PDB file of C-alpha atoms in Angstrom:
ATOM      1  CA  MET W  25       0.000   0.000   0.000  1.00  0.00           C
ATOM      2  CA  SER W  26       1.249   3.485  -0.858  1.00  0.00           C
ATOM      3  CA  LYS W  27       2.486   5.521   2.090  1.00  0.00           C
ATOM      4  CA  LEU W  28       0.780   8.488   0.453  1.00  0.00           C
ATOM      5  CA  LEU W  29      -2.490   7.108   1.795  1.00  0.00           C
ATOM      6  CA  ASP W  30      -1.292   7.461   5.394  1.00  0.00           C
ATOM      7  CA  PRO W  31      -3.281  10.344   6.979  1.00  0.00           C
ATOM      8  CA  LYS W  32      -0.243  11.473   8.988  1.00  0.00           C
ATOM      9  CA  ILE W  33       1.692  12.043   5.773  1.00  0.00           C
ATOM     10  CA  LEU W  34      -1.282  13.816   4.226  1.00  0.00           C
ATOM     11  CA  MET W  35      -1.554  16.165   7.192  1.00  0.00           C
ATOM     12  CA  ALA W  36       2.103  17.074   6.802  1.00  0.00           C
ATOM     13  CA  ILE W  37       1.605  18.076   3.160  1.00  0.00           C
ATOM     14  CA  LYS W  38      -0.988  20.749   4.115  1.00  0.00           C
ATOM     15  CA  ASP W  39      -1.924  21.535   0.491  1.00  0.00           C
ATOM     16  CA  LEU W  40      -5.300  19.813   0.252  1.00  0.00           C
ATOM     17  CA  SER W  41      -5.478  19.601  -3.547  1.00  0.00           C
ATOM     18  CA  LEU W  42      -1.936  18.208  -3.785  1.00  0.00           C
ATOM     19  CA  SER W  43      -2.615  15.682  -1.037  1.00  0.00           C
ATOM     20  CA  ALA W  44      -5.797  14.512  -2.735  1.00  0.00           C
ATOM     21  CA  LYS W  45      -3.973  14.105  -6.043  1.00  0.00           C
ATOM     22  CA  MET W  46      -1.125  12.179  -4.442  1.00  0.00           C
ATOM     23  CA  THR W  47      -3.575   9.942  -2.574  1.00  0.00           C
ATOM     24  CA  ILE W  48      -5.535   9.073  -5.699  1.00  0.00           C
ATOM     25  CA  ASP W  49      -2.415   8.656  -7.838  1.00  0.00           C
ATOM     26  CA  GLY W  50      -1.170   6.117  -5.317  1.00  0.00           C
ATOM     27  CA  PHE W  51      -4.527   4.419  -4.969  1.00  0.00           C
ATOM     28  CA  MET W  52      -5.226   4.201  -8.690  1.00  0.00           C
ATOM     29  CA  ASN W  53      -1.880   2.606  -9.441  1.00  0.00           C
ATOM     30  CA  GLY W  54      -2.853  -0.702 -11.010  1.00  0.00           C
ATOM     31  CA  ILE W  55      -6.611  -0.027 -10.750  1.00  0.00           C
ATOM     32  CA  ASN W  56      -8.522   0.562 -13.983  1.00  0.00           C
ATOM     33  CA  LYS W  57     -11.454   2.940 -14.357  1.00  0.00           C
ATOM     34  CA  SER W  58     -14.853   1.395 -13.837  1.00  0.00           C
ATOM     35  CA  THR W  59     -16.633   1.095 -17.181  1.00  0.00           C
ATOM     36  CA  VAL W  60     -19.511  -0.722 -18.804  1.00  0.00           C
ATOM     37  CA  LYS W  61     -20.187  -1.817 -22.327  1.00  0.00           C
ATOM     38  CA  GLY W  62     -22.216   0.641 -24.376  1.00  0.00           C
ATOM     39  CA  PRO W  63     -22.382   2.840 -27.470  1.00  0.00           C
ATOM     40  CA  GLY W  64     -19.279   4.932 -26.838  1.00  0.00           C
ATOM     41  CA  LEU W  65     -16.340   6.029 -28.932  1.00  0.00           C
ATOM     42  CA  GLU W  66     -13.535   3.883 -27.569  1.00  0.00           C
ATOM     43  CA  PHE W  67     -13.249   0.395 -29.029  1.00  0.00           C
ATOM     44  CA  SER W  68     -13.502  -2.465 -26.533  1.00  0.00           C
ATOM     45  CA  GLN W  69     -14.167  -5.800 -28.261  1.00  0.00           C
ATOM     46  CA  TYR W  70     -16.089  -7.634 -31.009  1.00  0.00           C
ATOM     47  CA  ARG W  71     -19.028  -9.974 -30.762  1.00  0.00           C
ATOM     48  CA  SER W  72     -21.084 -11.796 -33.383  1.00  0.00           C
ATOM     49  CA  TYR W  73     -23.980  -9.939 -34.949  1.00  0.00           C
ATOM     50  CA  GLN W  74     -27.420 -10.783 -33.527  1.00  0.00           C
ATOM     51  CA  PRO W  75     -30.769  -9.935 -35.165  1.00  0.00           C
ATOM     52  CA  GLY W  76     -31.917  -6.546 -33.879  1.00  0.00           C
ATOM     53  CA  ASP W  77     -28.412  -5.127 -33.358  1.00  0.00           C
ATOM     54  CA  ASP W  78     -27.778  -1.596 -34.612  1.00  0.00           C
ATOM     55  CA  LEU W  79     -26.298  -1.959 -38.105  1.00  0.00           C
ATOM     56  CA  ARG W  80     -24.255   1.193 -37.556  1.00  0.00           C
ATOM     57  CA  SER W  81     -22.120  -0.830 -35.144  1.00  0.00           C
ATOM     58  CA  LEU W  82     -21.132  -3.393 -37.777  1.00  0.00           C
ATOM     59  CA  ASP W  83     -17.386  -3.539 -38.440  1.00  0.00           C
ATOM     60  CA  TRP W  84     -17.059  -3.818 -42.212  1.00  0.00           C
ATOM     61  CA  LYS W  85     -13.308  -4.318 -42.077  1.00  0.00           C
ATOM     62  CA  MET W  86     -13.806  -7.427 -39.972  1.00  0.00           C
ATOM     63  CA  PHE W  87     -16.460  -8.576 -42.445  1.00  0.00           C
ATOM     64  CA  ALA W  88     -14.017  -8.107 -45.355  1.00  0.00           C
ATOM     65  CA  ARG W  89     -11.378 -10.196 -43.566  1.00  0.00           C
ATOM     66  CA  SER W  90     -13.611 -12.956 -42.215  1.00  0.00           C
ATOM     67  CA  ASP W  91     -16.792 -12.848 -44.304  1.00  0.00           C
ATOM     68  CA  ARG W  92     -18.737 -12.745 -41.038  1.00  0.00           C
ATOM     69  CA  TYR W  93     -20.621  -9.927 -39.359  1.00  0.00           C
ATOM     70  CA  TYR W  94     -19.212  -8.532 -36.116  1.00  0.00           C
ATOM     71  CA  ILE W  95     -20.507  -5.797 -33.838  1.00  0.00           C
ATOM     72  CA  ARG W  96     -18.112  -3.346 -32.228  1.00  0.00           C
ATOM     73  CA  GLU W  97     -18.741  -3.055 -28.492  1.00  0.00           C
ATOM     74  CA  SER W  98     -17.291  -0.031 -26.809  1.00  0.00           C
ATOM     75  CA  GLU W  99     -16.730   1.304 -23.335  1.00  0.00           C
ATOM     76  CA  VAL W 100     -18.409   4.349 -21.892  1.00  0.00           C
ATOM     77  CA  GLU W 101     -17.943   5.856 -18.476  1.00  0.00           C
ATOM     78  CA  THR W 102     -21.047   5.944 -16.312  1.00  0.00           C
ATOM     79  CA  ASN W 103     -21.221   9.438 -14.876  1.00  0.00           C
ATOM     80  CA  ILE W 104     -23.206  10.268 -11.770  1.00  0.00           C
ATOM     81  CA  ALA W 105     -23.515  13.157  -9.361  1.00  0.00           C
ATOM     82  CA  VAL W 106     -21.685  12.734  -6.056  1.00  0.00           C
ATOM     83  CA  ARG W 107     -22.706  14.856  -3.084  1.00  0.00           C
ATOM     84  CA  ILE W 108     -20.203  14.955  -0.222  1.00  0.00           C
ATOM     85  CA  LEU W 109     -21.773  15.957   3.108  1.00  0.00           C
ATOM     86  CA  ILE W 110     -19.405  17.046   5.883  1.00  0.00           C
ATOM     87  CA  ASP W 111     -20.473  17.299   9.525  1.00  0.00           C
ATOM     88  CA  ALA W 112     -19.108  20.627  10.829  1.00  0.00           C
ATOM     89  CA  SER W 113     -20.522  20.524  14.363  1.00  0.00           C
ATOM     90  CA  ALA W 114     -18.150  21.246  17.244  1.00  0.00           C
ATOM     91  CA  SER W 115     -17.526  17.591  18.116  1.00  0.00           C
ATOM     92  CA  MET W 116     -15.554  17.268  14.872  1.00  0.00           C
ATOM     93  CA  ASN W 117     -12.842  19.352  16.596  1.00  0.00           C
ATOM     94  CA  HIS W 118     -11.969  16.335  18.730  1.00  0.00           C
ATOM     95  CA  SER W 119      -8.277  15.511  18.366  1.00  0.00           C
ATOM     96  CA  ASP W 120      -6.060  12.506  18.775  1.00  0.00           C
ATOM     97  CA  GLY W 121      -2.423  13.497  18.576  1.00  0.00           C
ATOM     98  CA  ASP W 122      -1.666  16.228  16.061  1.00  0.00           C
ATOM     99  CA  PHE W 123      -4.881  16.294  14.053  1.00  0.00           C
ATOM    100  CA  THR W 124      -8.641  16.339  14.483  1.00  0.00           C
ATOM    101  CA  LYS W 125     -11.631  14.515  13.089  1.00  0.00           C
ATOM    102  CA  ILE W 126     -12.358  17.447  10.791  1.00  0.00           C
ATOM    103  CA  ASP W 127      -8.785  17.258   9.442  1.00  0.00           C
ATOM    104  CA  TYR W 128      -9.388  13.638   8.526  1.00  0.00           C
ATOM    105  CA  ALA W 129     -12.805  14.477   7.071  1.00  0.00           C
ATOM    106  CA  ARG W 130     -11.213  17.177   4.881  1.00  0.00           C
ATOM    107  CA  TYR W 131      -8.679  14.777   3.386  1.00  0.00           C
ATOM    108  CA  LEU W 132     -11.241  12.020   2.972  1.00  0.00           C
ATOM    109  CA  GLY W 133     -13.663  14.435   1.292  1.00  0.00           C
ATOM    110  CA  ALA W 134     -10.933  15.875  -0.948  1.00  0.00           C
ATOM    111  CA  SER W 135      -9.736  12.419  -2.002  1.00  0.00           C
ATOM    112  CA  LEU W 136     -13.272  11.251  -2.783  1.00  0.00           C
ATOM    113  CA  ALA W 137     -13.961  14.438  -4.754  1.00  0.00           C
ATOM    114  CA  TYR W 138     -10.737  14.082  -6.733  1.00  0.00           C
ATOM    115  CA  LEU W 139     -11.484  10.431  -7.492  1.00  0.00           C
ATOM    116  CA  ALA W 140     -15.054  11.231  -8.569  1.00  0.00           C
ATOM    117  CA  ASN W 141     -13.819  14.065 -10.795  1.00  0.00           C
ATOM    118  CA  LEU W 142     -11.196  11.758 -12.282  1.00  0.00           C
ATOM    119  CA  GLN W 143     -13.980   9.369 -13.241  1.00  0.00           C
ATOM    120  CA  GLY W 144     -15.962  12.148 -14.893  1.00  0.00           C
ATOM    121  CA  ASP W 145     -18.557  12.492 -12.135  1.00  0.00           C
ATOM    122  CA  ALA W 146     -20.080  15.793 -11.042  1.00  0.00           C
ATOM    123  CA  VAL W 147     -19.148  16.532  -7.414  1.00  0.00           C
ATOM    124  CA  GLY W 148     -20.911  18.746  -4.889  1.00  0.00           C
ATOM    125  CA  LEU W 149     -20.063  19.764  -1.325  1.00  0.00           C
ATOM    126  CA  TYR W 150     -22.487  20.317   1.548  1.00  0.00           C
ATOM    127  CA  VAL W 151     -21.120  21.493   4.890  1.00  0.00           C
ATOM    128  CA  LEU W 152     -23.627  20.969   7.684  1.00  0.00           C
ATOM    129  CA  LYS W 153     -23.044  23.797  10.150  1.00  0.00           C
ATOM    130  CA  ASN W 154     -24.758  25.113  13.254  1.00  0.00           C
ATOM    131  CA  SER W 155     -26.166  28.053  11.263  1.00  0.00           C
ATOM    132  CA  GLY W 156     -27.324  26.061   8.242  1.00  0.00           C
ATOM    133  CA  ILE W 157     -25.828  24.292   5.236  1.00  0.00           C
ATOM    134  CA  PHE W 158     -23.124  25.569   2.901  1.00  0.00           C
ATOM    135  CA  SER W 159     -23.932  24.208  -0.554  1.00  0.00           C
ATOM    136  CA  MET W 160     -21.974  23.667  -3.758  1.00  0.00           C
ATOM    137  CA  THR W 161     -24.168  22.110  -6.453  1.00  0.00           C
ATOM    138  CA  PRO W 162     -22.480  19.156  -8.219  1.00  0.00           C
ATOM    139  CA  LYS W 163     -20.473  20.089 -11.303  1.00  0.00           C
ATOM    140  CA  GLN W 164     -17.788  18.373 -13.342  1.00  0.00           C
ATOM    141  CA  ASP W 165     -14.875  20.676 -14.092  1.00  0.00           C
ATOM    142  CA  TYR W 166     -11.479  21.387 -12.572  1.00  0.00           C
ATOM    143  CA  GLN W 167     -12.257  24.964 -11.501  1.00  0.00           C
ATOM    144  CA  HIS W 168     -15.252  23.703  -9.539  1.00  0.00           C
ATOM    145  CA  LEU W 169     -13.037  21.045  -7.928  1.00  0.00           C
ATOM    146  CA  ALA W 170     -10.496  23.731  -6.949  1.00  0.00           C
ATOM    147  CA  ARG W 171     -13.269  25.767  -5.319  1.00  0.00           C
ATOM    148  CA  LEU W 172     -14.450  22.643  -3.500  1.00  0.00           C
ATOM    149  CA  PHE W 173     -10.941  22.102  -2.085  1.00  0.00           C
ATOM    150  CA  TYR W 174     -10.868  25.726  -0.944  1.00  0.00           C
ATOM    151  CA  GLN W 175     -14.212  25.389   0.838  1.00  0.00           C
ATOM    152  CA  LEU W 176     -13.059  22.198   2.569  1.00  0.00           C
ATOM    153  CA  GLU W 177     -10.082  24.148   3.910  1.00  0.00           C
ATOM    154  CA  GLN W 178     -12.418  26.844   5.285  1.00  0.00           C
ATOM    155  CA  ILE W 179     -14.448  24.478   7.472  1.00  0.00           C
ATOM    156  CA  HIS W 180     -14.241  25.469  11.139  1.00  0.00           C
ATOM    157  CA  PRO W 181     -16.548  23.257  13.213  1.00  0.00           C
ATOM    158  CA  HIS W 182     -18.588  24.914  15.937  1.00  0.00           C
ATOM    159  CA  GLY W 183     -21.925  24.645  17.697  1.00  0.00           C
ATOM    160  CA  SER W 184     -24.425  21.827  17.406  1.00  0.00           C
ATOM    161  CA  PHE W 185     -25.602  19.924  14.343  1.00  0.00           C
ATOM    162  CA  THR W 186     -27.686  21.499  11.576  1.00  0.00           C
ATOM    163  CA  LYS W 187     -31.373  21.944  12.385  1.00  0.00           C
ATOM    164  CA  PRO W 188     -33.987  20.098  10.268  1.00  0.00           C
ATOM    165  CA  ILE W 189     -35.349  23.383   8.907  1.00  0.00           C
ATOM    166  CA  HIS W 190     -32.223  23.622   6.735  1.00  0.00           C
ATOM    167  CA  TYR W 191     -32.387  20.104   5.284  1.00  0.00           C
ATOM    168  CA  LYS W 192     -34.392  21.278   2.260  1.00  0.00           C
ATOM    169  CA  GLU W 193     -31.143  22.697   0.828  1.00  0.00           C
ATOM    170  CA  LEU W 194     -29.979  19.128   0.276  1.00  0.00           C
ATOM    171  CA  PHE W 195     -32.830  18.536  -2.159  1.00  0.00           C
ATOM    172  CA  ALA W 196     -32.015  21.469  -4.447  1.00  0.00           C
ATOM    173  CA  GLY W 197     -30.894  20.454  -7.929  1.00  0.00           C
ATOM    174  CA  ALA W 198     -31.224  16.727  -7.264  1.00  0.00           C
ATOM    175  CA  GLN W 199     -30.380  14.675 -10.341  1.00  0.00           C
ATOM    176  CA  LYS W 200     -31.595  11.271 -11.458  1.00  0.00           C
ATOM    177  CA  ARG W 201     -28.592   9.271 -10.312  1.00  0.00           C
ATOM    178  CA  GLU W 202     -26.628  10.350  -7.265  1.00  0.00           C
ATOM    179  CA  LEU W 203     -24.344   9.015  -4.589  1.00  0.00           C
ATOM    180  CA  LEU W 204     -24.568  10.770  -1.213  1.00  0.00           C
ATOM    181  CA  ILE W 205     -21.516  10.450   1.052  1.00  0.00           C
ATOM    182  CA  PHE W 206     -21.933  11.636   4.661  1.00  0.00           C
ATOM    183  CA  VAL W 207     -18.705  12.075   6.671  1.00  0.00           C
ATOM    184  CA  THR W 208     -19.545  12.513  10.355  1.00  0.00           C
ATOM    185  CA  ASP W 209     -18.721  11.390  13.877  1.00  0.00           C
ATOM    186  CA  LEU W 210     -22.453  10.729  14.437  1.00  0.00           C
ATOM    187  CA  TYR W 211     -22.391  12.706  17.663  1.00  0.00           C
ATOM    188  CA  GLN W 212     -26.105  13.381  17.943  1.00  0.00           C
ATOM    189  CA  LYS W 213     -29.035  14.063  20.206  1.00  0.00           C
ATOM    190  CA  ASP W 214     -32.351  12.242  19.887  1.00  0.00           C
ATOM    191  CA  ASP W 215     -31.279  10.469  16.676  1.00  0.00           C
ATOM    192  CA  GLU W 216     -31.155  13.783  14.770  1.00  0.00           C
ATOM    193  CA  MET W 217     -28.680  12.424  12.216  1.00  0.00           C
ATOM    194  CA  ILE W 218     -30.721   9.265  11.710  1.00  0.00           C
ATOM    195  CA  ARG W 219     -33.690  11.518  10.924  1.00  0.00           C
ATOM    196  CA  LEU W 220     -31.525  13.405   8.419  1.00  0.00           C
ATOM    197  CA  LEU W 221     -30.620  10.122   6.749  1.00  0.00           C
ATOM    198  CA  ASP W 222     -34.302   9.197   6.648  1.00  0.00           C
ATOM    199  CA  THR W 223     -34.921  12.495   4.863  1.00  0.00           C
ATOM    200  CA  LEU W 224     -32.127  11.787   2.388  1.00  0.00           C
ATOM    201  CA  ASN W 225     -33.533   8.313   1.799  1.00  0.00           C
ATOM    202  CA  THR W 226     -36.662   9.867   0.312  1.00  0.00           C
ATOM    203  CA  LEU W 227     -34.449  10.939  -2.616  1.00  0.00           C
ATOM    204  CA  ARG W 228     -33.946   7.236  -3.409  1.00  0.00           C
ATOM    205  CA  HIS W 229     -30.230   7.654  -4.068  1.00  0.00           C
ATOM    206  CA  GLU W 230     -27.375   5.508  -2.782  1.00  0.00           C
ATOM    207  CA  THR W 231     -26.119   6.750   0.595  1.00  0.00           C
ATOM    208  CA  VAL W 232     -22.777   6.040   2.257  1.00  0.00           C
ATOM    209  CA  VAL W 233     -21.967   6.987   5.866  1.00  0.00           C
ATOM    210  CA  PHE W 234     -18.336   7.175   6.976  1.00  0.00           C
ATOM    211  CA  HIS W 235     -18.439   7.263  10.770  1.00  0.00           C
ATOM    212  CA  VAL W 236     -15.198   9.008  11.821  1.00  0.00           C
ATOM    213  CA  LEU W 237     -13.792   7.991  15.197  1.00  0.00           C
ATOM    214  CA  SER W 238     -10.486   8.659  16.902  1.00  0.00           C
ATOM    215  CA  ARG W 239      -8.396   5.954  18.479  1.00  0.00           C
ATOM    216  CA  ASN W 240      -8.372   7.609  21.919  1.00  0.00           C
ATOM    217  CA  GLU W 241     -12.173   7.724  22.101  1.00  0.00           C
ATOM    218  CA  LEU W 242     -12.411   4.088  21.009  1.00  0.00           C
ATOM    219  CA  ASP W 243      -9.939   2.995  23.685  1.00  0.00           C
ATOM    220  CA  LEU W 244     -10.801   5.675  26.269  1.00  0.00           C
ATOM    221  CA  ASP W 245      -7.130   6.552  26.395  1.00  0.00           C
ATOM    222  CA  PHE W 246      -6.611  10.226  27.214  1.00  0.00           C
ATOM    223  CA  LYS W 247      -3.333   9.916  29.125  1.00  0.00           C
ATOM    224  CA  ARG W 248      -3.514  11.713  32.474  1.00  0.00           C
ATOM    225  CA  TYR W 249      -6.802  13.577  31.917  1.00  0.00           C
ATOM    226  CA  SER W 250      -9.751  12.860  34.204  1.00  0.00           C
ATOM    227  CA  THR W 251     -12.060  15.788  33.345  1.00  0.00           C
ATOM    228  CA  PHE W 252     -13.887  15.728  30.016  1.00  0.00           C
ATOM    229  CA  GLU W 253     -15.841  18.522  28.344  1.00  0.00           C
ATOM    230  CA  ASP W 254     -18.560  18.117  25.740  1.00  0.00           C
ATOM    231  CA  PHE W 255     -17.598  20.244  22.700  1.00  0.00           C
ATOM    232  CA  GLU W 256     -21.201  21.029  21.854  1.00  0.00           C
ATOM    233  CA  THR W 257     -22.893  21.485  25.237  1.00  0.00           C
ATOM    234  CA  GLY W 258     -19.955  22.582  27.406  1.00  0.00           C
ATOM    235  CA  GLU W 259     -20.874  20.021  30.069  1.00  0.00           C
ATOM    236  CA  THR W 260     -17.997  18.477  32.031  1.00  0.00           C
ATOM    237  CA  ILE W 261     -17.624  15.175  33.861  1.00  0.00           C
ATOM    238  CA  GLN W 262     -14.844  13.557  35.862  1.00  0.00           C
ATOM    239  CA  ILE W 263     -13.977   9.886  35.479  1.00  0.00           C
ATOM    240  CA  ASP W 264     -11.318   7.382  36.394  1.00  0.00           C
ATOM    241  CA  GLN W 265     -10.374   6.055  32.967  1.00  0.00           C
ATOM    242  CA  ASN W 266      -9.000   2.757  34.227  1.00  0.00           C
ATOM    243  CA  LYS W 267     -12.174   1.925  36.181  1.00  0.00           C
ATOM    244  CA  ALA W 268     -14.560   3.185  33.499  1.00  0.00           C
ATOM    245  CA  ARG W 269     -12.840   1.733  30.434  1.00  0.00           C
ATOM    246  CA  THR W 270     -14.522  -1.711  30.279  1.00  0.00           C
ATOM    247  CA  ASN W 271     -18.035  -0.365  30.854  1.00  0.00           C
ATOM    248  CA  TYR W 272     -17.406   2.475  28.396  1.00  0.00           C
ATOM    249  CA  GLN W 273     -16.170   0.187  25.648  1.00  0.00           C
ATOM    250  CA  ASN W 274     -19.100  -2.188  26.123  1.00  0.00           C
ATOM    251  CA  LYS W 275     -21.562   0.686  25.760  1.00  0.00           C
ATOM    252  CA  LEU W 276     -19.675   2.121  22.775  1.00  0.00           C
ATOM    253  CA  ASN W 277     -19.622  -1.233  20.999  1.00  0.00           C
ATOM    254  CA  ALA W 278     -23.352  -1.646  21.655  1.00  0.00           C
ATOM    255  CA  TYR W 279     -23.999   1.834  20.232  1.00  0.00           C
ATOM    256  CA  LEU W 280     -21.920   1.146  17.122  1.00  0.00           C
ATOM    257  CA  GLU W 281     -23.729  -2.153  16.510  1.00  0.00           C
ATOM    258  CA  GLU W 282     -27.119  -0.520  17.038  1.00  0.00           C
ATOM    259  CA  THR W 283     -26.161   2.230  14.564  1.00  0.00           C
ATOM    260  CA  ARG W 284     -24.949  -0.307  12.009  1.00  0.00           C
ATOM    261  CA  ILE W 285     -28.257  -2.189  12.202  1.00  0.00           C
ATOM    262  CA  LYS W 286     -30.309   1.010  11.956  1.00  0.00           C
ATOM    263  CA  LEU W 287     -28.527   2.028   8.775  1.00  0.00           C
ATOM    264  CA  LEU W 288     -28.553  -1.477   7.343  1.00  0.00           C
ATOM    265  CA  ASP W 289     -32.329  -1.539   7.816  1.00  0.00           C
ATOM    266  CA  ARG W 290     -32.451   1.680   5.784  1.00  0.00           C
ATOM    267  CA  ARG W 291     -30.268   0.172   3.037  1.00  0.00           C
ATOM    268  CA  ILE W 292     -27.506   2.668   3.826  1.00  0.00           C
ATOM    269  CA  PHE W 293     -23.864   1.607   3.508  1.00  0.00           C
ATOM    270  CA  TYR W 294     -22.181   2.236   6.877  1.00  0.00           C
ATOM    271  CA  ARG W 295     -18.518   2.073   7.767  1.00  0.00           C
ATOM    272  CA  THR W 296     -16.569   3.162  10.832  1.00  0.00           C
ATOM    273  CA  ILE W 297     -13.206   4.706  10.043  1.00  0.00           C
ATOM    274  CA  THR W 298     -10.586   5.846  12.537  1.00  0.00           C
ATOM    275  CA  THR W 299      -8.399   8.904  12.129  1.00  0.00           C
ATOM    276  CA  ASP W 300      -5.245   6.782  12.200  1.00  0.00           C
ATOM    277  CA  GLU W 301      -6.530   4.560   9.386  1.00  0.00           C
ATOM    278  CA  PRO W 302      -5.221   4.885   5.808  1.00  0.00           C
ATOM    279  CA  LEU W 303      -7.746   6.079   3.255  1.00  0.00           C
ATOM    280  CA  ASP W 304      -7.489   3.255   0.727  1.00  0.00           C
ATOM    281  CA  GLN W 305     -10.382   1.175   2.047  1.00  0.00           C
ATOM    282  CA  ALA W 306     -12.660   4.211   2.187  1.00  0.00           C
ATOM    283  CA  LEU W 307     -11.837   4.862  -1.468  1.00  0.00           C
ATOM    284  CA  ARG W 308     -12.585   1.241  -2.340  1.00  0.00           C
ATOM    285  CA  ASP W 309     -15.920   1.533  -0.545  1.00  0.00           C
ATOM    286  CA  PHE W 310     -16.670   4.611  -2.643  1.00  0.00           C
ATOM    287  CA  LEU W 311     -15.925   2.734  -5.868  1.00  0.00           C
ATOM    288  CA  LYS W 312     -18.048  -0.197  -4.720  1.00  0.00           C
ATOM    289  CA  GLN W 313     -21.081   2.009  -4.113  1.00  0.00           C
ATOM    290  CA  ARG W 314     -20.490   4.000  -7.297  1.00  0.00           C
ATOM    291  CA  SER W 315     -20.572   0.798  -9.331  1.00  0.00           C
ATOM    292  CA  LYS W 316     -24.141   0.178  -8.159  1.00  0.00           C
ATOM    293  CA  LEU W 317     -25.271   3.282 -10.038  1.00  0.00           C
ATOM    294  CA  ARG W 318     -24.129   2.107 -13.450  1.00  0.00           C
ATOM    295  CA  ILE W 319     -26.517   2.405 -16.320  1.00  0.00           C
TER     296      ILE W 319
END
């Protein structure tokens, strides 16, 4: 696996567009573009003529050489619209070591956008903030991608999650075939994010949720600290990490399993991803879901 996919190396690069390019260049090494057979311009292969085939696809040169009729099959790229949703509530400021959840979300979002653009897909960005939703309607051109990178760099998480009154912005300009990718830590009250996903499900598009977690919150390993503050409510509690760890991990694992089942029941692809985890599997998951939207 390419070291360029290591998030620690990506964070050191700082330039988001360069990091995304390097990530995808490393990831795509040896991986071909996803294509399907269809009436395109690039030659793929021959097959025997069958009654009802379009005569314009007959290869007369092959007929002259073999005295048999052959149809040219070609490859076309299947373009879709990809909407990348980034959770910008205050809990995304949580850090483990030198970088935060939102740092990881930026690089994941940038890499997915670059990969989608490389495949000819229109890409849009939706930043879910305390005050509403920042929207970039999906487009397919490099200038749009550059603006998307810039907006990812400008994300500064604060406050609580976006209120339902703003969700209607996610419906604007919806196209026939879309892939919705939600990058979040799923820190929520009263299942507010599950309700958002239920709203998105009414669009009948494919939805992917990347649940971003840090290693220290998974292991309840915060060194010498015993007082914890909630980023979004400001509440504080004191705990003995050693005594609380087993009970905490049991409850966390139960929550993660419950969340997985909830999303599975909604036919939503769900994957936990930690901030110390290389991005290659997330990119593979993206390609897997994208392939479901082929013509």
